[in-house]
PDB file of C-alpha atoms in Angstrom:
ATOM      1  CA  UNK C   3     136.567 -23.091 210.218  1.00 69.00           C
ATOM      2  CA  UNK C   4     135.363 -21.548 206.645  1.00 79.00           C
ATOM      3  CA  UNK C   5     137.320 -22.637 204.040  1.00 89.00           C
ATOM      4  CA  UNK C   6     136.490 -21.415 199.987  1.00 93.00           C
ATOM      5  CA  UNK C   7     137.628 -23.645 196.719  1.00 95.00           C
ATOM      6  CA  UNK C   8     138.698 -22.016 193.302  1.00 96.00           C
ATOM      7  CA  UNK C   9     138.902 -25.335 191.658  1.00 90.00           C
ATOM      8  CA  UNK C  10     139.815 -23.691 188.099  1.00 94.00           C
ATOM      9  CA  UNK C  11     143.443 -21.661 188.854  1.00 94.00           C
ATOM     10  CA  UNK C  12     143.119 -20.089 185.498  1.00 96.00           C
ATOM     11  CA  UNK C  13     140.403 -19.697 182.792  1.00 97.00           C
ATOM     12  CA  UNK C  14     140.682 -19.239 179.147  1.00 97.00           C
ATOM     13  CA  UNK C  15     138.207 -18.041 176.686  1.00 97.00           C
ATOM     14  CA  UNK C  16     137.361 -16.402 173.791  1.00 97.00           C
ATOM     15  CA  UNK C  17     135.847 -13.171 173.365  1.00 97.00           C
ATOM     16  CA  UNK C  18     131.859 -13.291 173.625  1.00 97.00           C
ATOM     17  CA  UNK C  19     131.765 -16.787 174.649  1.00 98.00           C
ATOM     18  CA  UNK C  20     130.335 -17.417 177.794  1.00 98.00           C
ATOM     19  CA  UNK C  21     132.367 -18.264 181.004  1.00 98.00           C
ATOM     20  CA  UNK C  22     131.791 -19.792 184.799  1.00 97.00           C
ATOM     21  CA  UNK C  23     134.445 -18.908 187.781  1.00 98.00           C
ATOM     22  CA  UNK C  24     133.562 -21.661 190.129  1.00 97.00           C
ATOM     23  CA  UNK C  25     133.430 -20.973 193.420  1.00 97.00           C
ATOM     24  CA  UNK C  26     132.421 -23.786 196.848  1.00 96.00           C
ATOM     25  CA  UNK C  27     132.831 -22.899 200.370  1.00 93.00           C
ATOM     26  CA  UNK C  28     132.519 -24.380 203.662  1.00 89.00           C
ATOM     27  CA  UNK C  29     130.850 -23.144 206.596  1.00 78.00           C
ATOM     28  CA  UNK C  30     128.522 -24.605 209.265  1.00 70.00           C
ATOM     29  CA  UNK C  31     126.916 -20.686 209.888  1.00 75.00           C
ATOM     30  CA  UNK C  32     124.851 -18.379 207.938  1.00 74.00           C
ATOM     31  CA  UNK C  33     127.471 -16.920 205.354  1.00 83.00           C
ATOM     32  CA  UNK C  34     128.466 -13.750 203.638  1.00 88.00           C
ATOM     33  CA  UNK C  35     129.836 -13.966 199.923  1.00 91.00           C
ATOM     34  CA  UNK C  36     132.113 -12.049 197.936  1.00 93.00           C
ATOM     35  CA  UNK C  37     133.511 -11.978 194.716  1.00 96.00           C
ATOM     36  CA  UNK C  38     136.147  -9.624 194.100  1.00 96.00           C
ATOM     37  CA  UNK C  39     138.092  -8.379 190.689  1.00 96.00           C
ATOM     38  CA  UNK C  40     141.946  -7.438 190.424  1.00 95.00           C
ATOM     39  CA  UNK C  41     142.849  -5.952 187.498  1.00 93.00           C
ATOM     40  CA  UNK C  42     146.560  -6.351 186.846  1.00 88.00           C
ATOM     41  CA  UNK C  43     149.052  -4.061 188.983  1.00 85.00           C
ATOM     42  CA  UNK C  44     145.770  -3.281 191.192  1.00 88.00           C
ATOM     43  CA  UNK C  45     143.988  -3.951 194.463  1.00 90.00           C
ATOM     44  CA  UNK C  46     140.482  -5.605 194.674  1.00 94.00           C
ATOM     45  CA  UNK C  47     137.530  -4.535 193.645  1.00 93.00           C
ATOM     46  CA  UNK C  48     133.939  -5.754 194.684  1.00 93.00           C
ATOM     47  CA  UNK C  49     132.303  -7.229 192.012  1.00 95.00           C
ATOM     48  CA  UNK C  50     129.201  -8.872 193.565  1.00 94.00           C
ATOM     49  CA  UNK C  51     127.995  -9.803 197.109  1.00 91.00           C
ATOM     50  CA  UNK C  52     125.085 -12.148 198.447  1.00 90.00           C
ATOM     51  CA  UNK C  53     124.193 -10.934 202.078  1.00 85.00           C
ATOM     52  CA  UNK C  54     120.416 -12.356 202.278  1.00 82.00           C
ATOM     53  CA  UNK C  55     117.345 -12.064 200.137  1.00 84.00           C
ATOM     54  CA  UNK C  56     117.582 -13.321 196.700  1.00 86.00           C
ATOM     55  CA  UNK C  57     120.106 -15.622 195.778  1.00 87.00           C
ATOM     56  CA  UNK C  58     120.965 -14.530 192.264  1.00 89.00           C
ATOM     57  CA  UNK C  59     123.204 -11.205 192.666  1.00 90.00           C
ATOM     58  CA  UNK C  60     124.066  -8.966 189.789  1.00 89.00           C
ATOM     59  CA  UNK C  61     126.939  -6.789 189.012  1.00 90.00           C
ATOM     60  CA  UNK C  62     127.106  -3.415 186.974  1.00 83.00           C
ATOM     61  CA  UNK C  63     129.368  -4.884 184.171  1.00 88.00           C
ATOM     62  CA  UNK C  64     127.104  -8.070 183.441  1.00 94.00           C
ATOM     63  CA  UNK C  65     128.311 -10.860 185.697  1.00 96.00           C
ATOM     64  CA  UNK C  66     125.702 -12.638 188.179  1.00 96.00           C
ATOM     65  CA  UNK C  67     126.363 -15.249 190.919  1.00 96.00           C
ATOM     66  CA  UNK C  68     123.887 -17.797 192.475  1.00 94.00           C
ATOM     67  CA  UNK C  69     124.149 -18.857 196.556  1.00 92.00           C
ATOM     68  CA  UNK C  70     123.794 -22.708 196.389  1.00 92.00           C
ATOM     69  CA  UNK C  71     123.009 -23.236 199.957  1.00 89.00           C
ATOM     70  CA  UNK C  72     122.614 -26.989 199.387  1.00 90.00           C
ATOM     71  CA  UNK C  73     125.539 -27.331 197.264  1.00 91.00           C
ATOM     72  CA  UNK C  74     127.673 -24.819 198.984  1.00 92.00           C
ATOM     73  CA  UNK C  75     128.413 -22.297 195.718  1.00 94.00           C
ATOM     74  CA  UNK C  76     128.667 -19.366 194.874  1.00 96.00           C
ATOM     75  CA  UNK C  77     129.830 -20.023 191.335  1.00 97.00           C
ATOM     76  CA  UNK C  78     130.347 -16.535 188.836  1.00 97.00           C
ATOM     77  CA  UNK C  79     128.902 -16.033 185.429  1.00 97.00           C
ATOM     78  CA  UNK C  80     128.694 -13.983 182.420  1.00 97.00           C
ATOM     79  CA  UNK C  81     126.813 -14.668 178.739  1.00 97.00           C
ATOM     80  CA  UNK C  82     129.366 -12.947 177.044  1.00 97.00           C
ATOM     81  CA  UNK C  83     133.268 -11.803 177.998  1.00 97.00           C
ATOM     82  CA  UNK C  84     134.946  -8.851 177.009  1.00 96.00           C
ATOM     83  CA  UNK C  85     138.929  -8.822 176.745  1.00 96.00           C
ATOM     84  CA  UNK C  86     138.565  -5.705 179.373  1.00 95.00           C
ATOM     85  CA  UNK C  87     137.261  -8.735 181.715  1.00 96.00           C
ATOM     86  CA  UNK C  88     140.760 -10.149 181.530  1.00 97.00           C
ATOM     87  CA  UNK C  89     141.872 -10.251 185.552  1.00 97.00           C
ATOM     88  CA  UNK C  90     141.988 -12.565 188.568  1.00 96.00           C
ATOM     89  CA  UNK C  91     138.718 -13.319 190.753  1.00 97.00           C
ATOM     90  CA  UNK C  92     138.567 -14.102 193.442  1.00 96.00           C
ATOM     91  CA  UNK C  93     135.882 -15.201 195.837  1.00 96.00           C
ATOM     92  CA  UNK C  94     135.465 -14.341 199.618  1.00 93.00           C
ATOM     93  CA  UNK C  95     133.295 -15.516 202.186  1.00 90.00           C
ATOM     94  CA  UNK C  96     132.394 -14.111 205.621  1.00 85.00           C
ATOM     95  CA  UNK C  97     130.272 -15.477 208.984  1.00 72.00           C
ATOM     96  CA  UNK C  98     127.530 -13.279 208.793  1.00 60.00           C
ATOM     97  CA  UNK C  99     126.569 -13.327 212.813  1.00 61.00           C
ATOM     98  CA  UNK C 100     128.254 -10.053 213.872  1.00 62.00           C
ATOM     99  CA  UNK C 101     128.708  -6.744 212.114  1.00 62.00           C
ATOM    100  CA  UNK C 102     132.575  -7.278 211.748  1.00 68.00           C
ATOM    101  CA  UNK C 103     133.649  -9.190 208.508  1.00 76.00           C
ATOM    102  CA  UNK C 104     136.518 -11.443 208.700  1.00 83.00           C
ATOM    103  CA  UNK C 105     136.862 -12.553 205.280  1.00 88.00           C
ATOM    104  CA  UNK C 106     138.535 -15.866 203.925  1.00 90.00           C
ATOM    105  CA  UNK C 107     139.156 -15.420 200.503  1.00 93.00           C
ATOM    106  CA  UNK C 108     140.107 -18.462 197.401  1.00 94.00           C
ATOM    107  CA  UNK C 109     142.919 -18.916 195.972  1.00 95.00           C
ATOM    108  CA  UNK C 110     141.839 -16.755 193.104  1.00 96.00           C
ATOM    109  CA  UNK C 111     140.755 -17.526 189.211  1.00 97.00           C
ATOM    110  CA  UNK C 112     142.545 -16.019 186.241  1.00 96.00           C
ATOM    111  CA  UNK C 113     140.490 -15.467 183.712  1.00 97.00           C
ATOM    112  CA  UNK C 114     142.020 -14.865 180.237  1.00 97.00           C
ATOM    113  CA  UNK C 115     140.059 -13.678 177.511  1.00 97.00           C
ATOM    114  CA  UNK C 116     141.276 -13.312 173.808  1.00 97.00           C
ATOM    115  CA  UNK C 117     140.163 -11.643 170.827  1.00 95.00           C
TER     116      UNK C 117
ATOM    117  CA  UNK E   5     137.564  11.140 198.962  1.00 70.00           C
ATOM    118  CA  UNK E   6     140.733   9.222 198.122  1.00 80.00           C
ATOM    119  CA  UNK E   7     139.621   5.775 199.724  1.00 93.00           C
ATOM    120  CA  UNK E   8     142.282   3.367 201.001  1.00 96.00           C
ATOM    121  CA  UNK E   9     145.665   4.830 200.465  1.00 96.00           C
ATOM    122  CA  UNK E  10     148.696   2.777 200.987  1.00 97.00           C
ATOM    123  CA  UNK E  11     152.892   4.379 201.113  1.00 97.00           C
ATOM    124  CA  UNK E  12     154.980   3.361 199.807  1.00 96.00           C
ATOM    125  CA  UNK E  13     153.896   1.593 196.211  1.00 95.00           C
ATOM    126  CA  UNK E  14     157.391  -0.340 196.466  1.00 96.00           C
ATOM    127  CA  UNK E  15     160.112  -1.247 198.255  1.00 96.00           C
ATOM    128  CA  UNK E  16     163.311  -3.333 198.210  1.00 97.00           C
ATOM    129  CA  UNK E  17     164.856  -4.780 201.593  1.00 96.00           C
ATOM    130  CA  UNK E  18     167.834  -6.065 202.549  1.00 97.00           C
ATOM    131  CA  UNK E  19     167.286  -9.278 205.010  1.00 97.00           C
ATOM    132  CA  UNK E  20     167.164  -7.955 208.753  1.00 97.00           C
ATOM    133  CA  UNK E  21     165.945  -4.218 207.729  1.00 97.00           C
ATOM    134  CA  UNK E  22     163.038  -2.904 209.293  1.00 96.00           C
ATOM    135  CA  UNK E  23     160.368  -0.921 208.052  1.00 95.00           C
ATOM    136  CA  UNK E  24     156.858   0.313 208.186  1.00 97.00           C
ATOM    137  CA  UNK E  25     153.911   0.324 205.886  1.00 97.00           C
ATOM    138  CA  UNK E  26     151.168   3.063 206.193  1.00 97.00           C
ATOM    139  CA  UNK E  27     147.550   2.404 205.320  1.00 98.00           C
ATOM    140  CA  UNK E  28     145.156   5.385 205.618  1.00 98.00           C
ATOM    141  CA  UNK E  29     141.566   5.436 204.532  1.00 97.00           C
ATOM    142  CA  UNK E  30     139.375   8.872 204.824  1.00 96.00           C
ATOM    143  CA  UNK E  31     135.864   6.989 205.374  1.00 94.00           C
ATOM    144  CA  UNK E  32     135.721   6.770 208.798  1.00 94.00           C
ATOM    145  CA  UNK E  33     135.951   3.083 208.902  1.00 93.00           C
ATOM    146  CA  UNK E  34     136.202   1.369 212.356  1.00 92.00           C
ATOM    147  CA  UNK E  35     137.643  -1.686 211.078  1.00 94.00           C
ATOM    148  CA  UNK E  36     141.320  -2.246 208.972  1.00 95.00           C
ATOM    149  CA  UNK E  37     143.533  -4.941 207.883  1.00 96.00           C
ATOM    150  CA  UNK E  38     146.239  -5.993 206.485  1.00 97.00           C
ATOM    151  CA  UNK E  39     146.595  -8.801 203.999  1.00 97.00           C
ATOM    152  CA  UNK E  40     149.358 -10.485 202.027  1.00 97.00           C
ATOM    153  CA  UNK E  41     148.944 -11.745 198.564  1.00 95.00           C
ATOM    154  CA  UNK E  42     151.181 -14.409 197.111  1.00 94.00           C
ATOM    155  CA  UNK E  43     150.807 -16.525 193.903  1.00 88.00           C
ATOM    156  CA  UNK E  44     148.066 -19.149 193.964  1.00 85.00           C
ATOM    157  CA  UNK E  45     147.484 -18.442 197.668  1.00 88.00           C
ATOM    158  CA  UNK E  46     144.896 -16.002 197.667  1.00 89.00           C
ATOM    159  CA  UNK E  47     145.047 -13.407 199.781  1.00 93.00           C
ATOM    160  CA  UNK E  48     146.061 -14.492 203.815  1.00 94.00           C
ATOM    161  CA  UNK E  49     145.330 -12.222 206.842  1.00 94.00           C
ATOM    162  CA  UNK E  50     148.028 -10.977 209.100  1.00 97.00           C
ATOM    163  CA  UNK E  51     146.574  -8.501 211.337  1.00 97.00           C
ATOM    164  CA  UNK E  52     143.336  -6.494 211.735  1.00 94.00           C
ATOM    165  CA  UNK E  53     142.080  -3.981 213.986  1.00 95.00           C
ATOM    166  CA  UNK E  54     138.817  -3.599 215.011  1.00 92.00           C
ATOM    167  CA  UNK E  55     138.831   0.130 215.856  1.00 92.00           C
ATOM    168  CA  UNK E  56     141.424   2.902 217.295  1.00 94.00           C
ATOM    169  CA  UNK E  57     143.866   1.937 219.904  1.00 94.00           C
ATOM    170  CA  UNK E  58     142.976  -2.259 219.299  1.00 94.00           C
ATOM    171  CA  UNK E  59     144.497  -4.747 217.643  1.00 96.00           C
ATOM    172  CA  UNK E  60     144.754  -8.425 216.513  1.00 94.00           C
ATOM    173  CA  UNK E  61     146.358 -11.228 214.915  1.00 94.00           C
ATOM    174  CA  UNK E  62     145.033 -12.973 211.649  1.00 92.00           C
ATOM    175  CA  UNK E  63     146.295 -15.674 210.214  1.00 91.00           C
ATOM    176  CA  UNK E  64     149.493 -15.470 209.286  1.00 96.00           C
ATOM    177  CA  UNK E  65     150.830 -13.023 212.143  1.00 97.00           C
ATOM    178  CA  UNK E  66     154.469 -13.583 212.676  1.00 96.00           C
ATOM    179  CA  UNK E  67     157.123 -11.287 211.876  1.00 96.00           C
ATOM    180  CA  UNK E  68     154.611  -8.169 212.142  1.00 97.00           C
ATOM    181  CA  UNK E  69     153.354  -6.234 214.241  1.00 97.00           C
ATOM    182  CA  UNK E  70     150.721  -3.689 213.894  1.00 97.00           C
ATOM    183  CA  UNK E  71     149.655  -0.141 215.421  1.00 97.00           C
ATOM    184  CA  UNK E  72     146.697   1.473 215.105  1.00 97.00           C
ATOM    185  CA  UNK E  73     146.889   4.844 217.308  1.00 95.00           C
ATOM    186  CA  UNK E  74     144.623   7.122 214.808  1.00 96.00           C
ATOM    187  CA  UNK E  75     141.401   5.553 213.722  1.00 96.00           C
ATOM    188  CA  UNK E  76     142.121   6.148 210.075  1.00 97.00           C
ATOM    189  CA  UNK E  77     145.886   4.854 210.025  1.00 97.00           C
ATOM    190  CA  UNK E  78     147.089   1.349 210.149  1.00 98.00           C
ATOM    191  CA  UNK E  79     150.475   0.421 210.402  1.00 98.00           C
ATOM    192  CA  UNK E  80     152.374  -2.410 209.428  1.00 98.00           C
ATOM    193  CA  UNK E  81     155.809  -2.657 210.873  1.00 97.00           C
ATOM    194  CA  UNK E  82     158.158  -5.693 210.022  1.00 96.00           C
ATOM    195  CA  UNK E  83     161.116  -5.305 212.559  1.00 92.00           C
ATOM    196  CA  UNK E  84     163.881  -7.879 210.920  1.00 96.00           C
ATOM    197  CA  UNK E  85     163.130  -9.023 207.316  1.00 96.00           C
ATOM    198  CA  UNK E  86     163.788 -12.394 205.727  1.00 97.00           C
ATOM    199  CA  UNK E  87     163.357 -13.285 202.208  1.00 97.00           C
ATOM    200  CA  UNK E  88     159.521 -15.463 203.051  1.00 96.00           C
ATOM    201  CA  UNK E  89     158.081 -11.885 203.587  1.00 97.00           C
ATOM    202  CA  UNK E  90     158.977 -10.543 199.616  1.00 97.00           C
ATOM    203  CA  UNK E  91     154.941 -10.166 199.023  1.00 97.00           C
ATOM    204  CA  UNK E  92     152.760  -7.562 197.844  1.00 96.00           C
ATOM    205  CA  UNK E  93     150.607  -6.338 200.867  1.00 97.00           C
ATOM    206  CA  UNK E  94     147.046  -4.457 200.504  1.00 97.00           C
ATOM    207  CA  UNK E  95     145.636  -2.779 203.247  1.00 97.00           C
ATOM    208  CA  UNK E  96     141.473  -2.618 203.698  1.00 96.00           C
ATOM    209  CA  UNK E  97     138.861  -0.786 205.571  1.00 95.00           C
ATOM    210  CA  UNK E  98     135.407  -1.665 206.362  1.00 92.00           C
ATOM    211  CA  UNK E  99     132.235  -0.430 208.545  1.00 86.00           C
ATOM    212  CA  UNK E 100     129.666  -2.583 209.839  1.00 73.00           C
ATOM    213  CA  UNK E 101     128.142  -5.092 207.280  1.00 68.00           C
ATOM    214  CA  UNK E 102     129.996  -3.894 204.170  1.00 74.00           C
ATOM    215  CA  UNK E 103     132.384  -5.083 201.668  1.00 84.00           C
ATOM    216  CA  UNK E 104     135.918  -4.345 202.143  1.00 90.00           C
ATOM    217  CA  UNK E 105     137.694  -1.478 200.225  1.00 93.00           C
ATOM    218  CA  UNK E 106     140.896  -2.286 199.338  1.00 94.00           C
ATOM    219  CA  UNK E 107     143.980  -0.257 198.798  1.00 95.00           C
ATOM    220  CA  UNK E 108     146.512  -0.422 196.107  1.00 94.00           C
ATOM    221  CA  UNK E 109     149.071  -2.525 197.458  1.00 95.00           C
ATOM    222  CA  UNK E 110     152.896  -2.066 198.185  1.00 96.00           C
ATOM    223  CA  UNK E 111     155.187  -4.917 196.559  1.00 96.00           C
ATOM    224  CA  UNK E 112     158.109  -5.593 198.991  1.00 97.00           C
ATOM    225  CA  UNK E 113     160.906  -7.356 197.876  1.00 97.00           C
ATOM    226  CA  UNK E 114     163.588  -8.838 200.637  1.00 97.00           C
ATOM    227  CA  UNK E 115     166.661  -9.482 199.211  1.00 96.00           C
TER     228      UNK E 115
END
């Protein structure tokens, strides 16, 4: 069964600095992976998502992820924060064999940025 | 195109009181589902559907049940309350190998 670890239940930072959201999962398939935003008092957003091709994904806002294969990761990144980053992330994955996503999703990392 | 809808936003039960939550999405999704999001659990599946008139459970299915009788509604029905079901629920929507699109969730409270 696919199981994903948020290690890190809350982040805090400073603004500009840099920050990881770490991310492992475990699957014995090819996988799908997610990372999705939640601003507070909202639903999810997609943030980034590795389906195949190159491992390092990008997002519109400046975060990038890398699929570990070997190491089973999928850990989030960005050079610099902005206090507008402040939210919960959380990371998803899905068995990519079949059209129909079933996602398992982390426990979720707060990330808490300040001026 | 509003996206995922979800009514009501909020809701306050008394233990035993039924009720239903609507999810509609206008993208012509075949597949919906229904999540529940507590604190430093993620979010768990409780039902999904994986297109009109078909249902299933996820992983946390008890005390729901589901309907799906239009292909862009999704219903959540809880038939007797208890206090373990105070959660905020999203609803999603999907279509073949994309992400999900997620509503804005409905924060139930069971008193």
């Amino acid at each position: 069964a696919q199981s994903v670890t948020q290690l890190d239940s809350q982040v805090p930072v400073f603004e500009e600095a840099p920050v990881e959201l770490r991310c492992n999962y475990s699957s014995s398939v090819s996988v799908y992976l997610f990372w999705y935003v939640q601003y507070p008092n909202q639903g999810l957003q997609l943030l980034l998502k590795y389906l195949s091709g190159s491992t390092l994904v990008e997002s519109i806002n400046g975060f990038e992820a890398e699929f570990n294969k070997s190491q089973t990761s999928f850990h989030l990144r960005k050079p610099s924060v902005h206090i507008s980053d402040t939210a919960e992330y959380f990371c998803a994955v899905s068995e990519g064999n079949t059209g129909f996503q079933k996602l398992v999703f982390g426990t979720g990392t707060r990330l808490l940025v300040s001026p | 195109n509003a996206g995922v809808t979800q009514t009501p936003k909020f809701r306050v039960l008394k233990t035993g009181q039924s009720m239903t939550l609507l999810c509609a999405q206008d993208m012509n999704h075949e597949y919906m589902y229904w999540y529940r999001q507590d604190p430093g659990m993620g979010l768990r599946l409780i039902h999904y559907s994986v297109g009109e008139g078909t249902t299933a459970k996820g992983e946390v299915p008890d005390g729901y049940n589901v309907s799906r009788l239009k292909k862009q509604n999704f219903l959540l029905g809880l038939e007797s309350a208890a206090p373990s079901q105070t959660s905020v629920y999203f609803c999603a929507s999907a279509t073949g190998f994309s992400e999900q699109y997620f509503g804005p969730g409905t924060r139930l409270t069971v008193t």
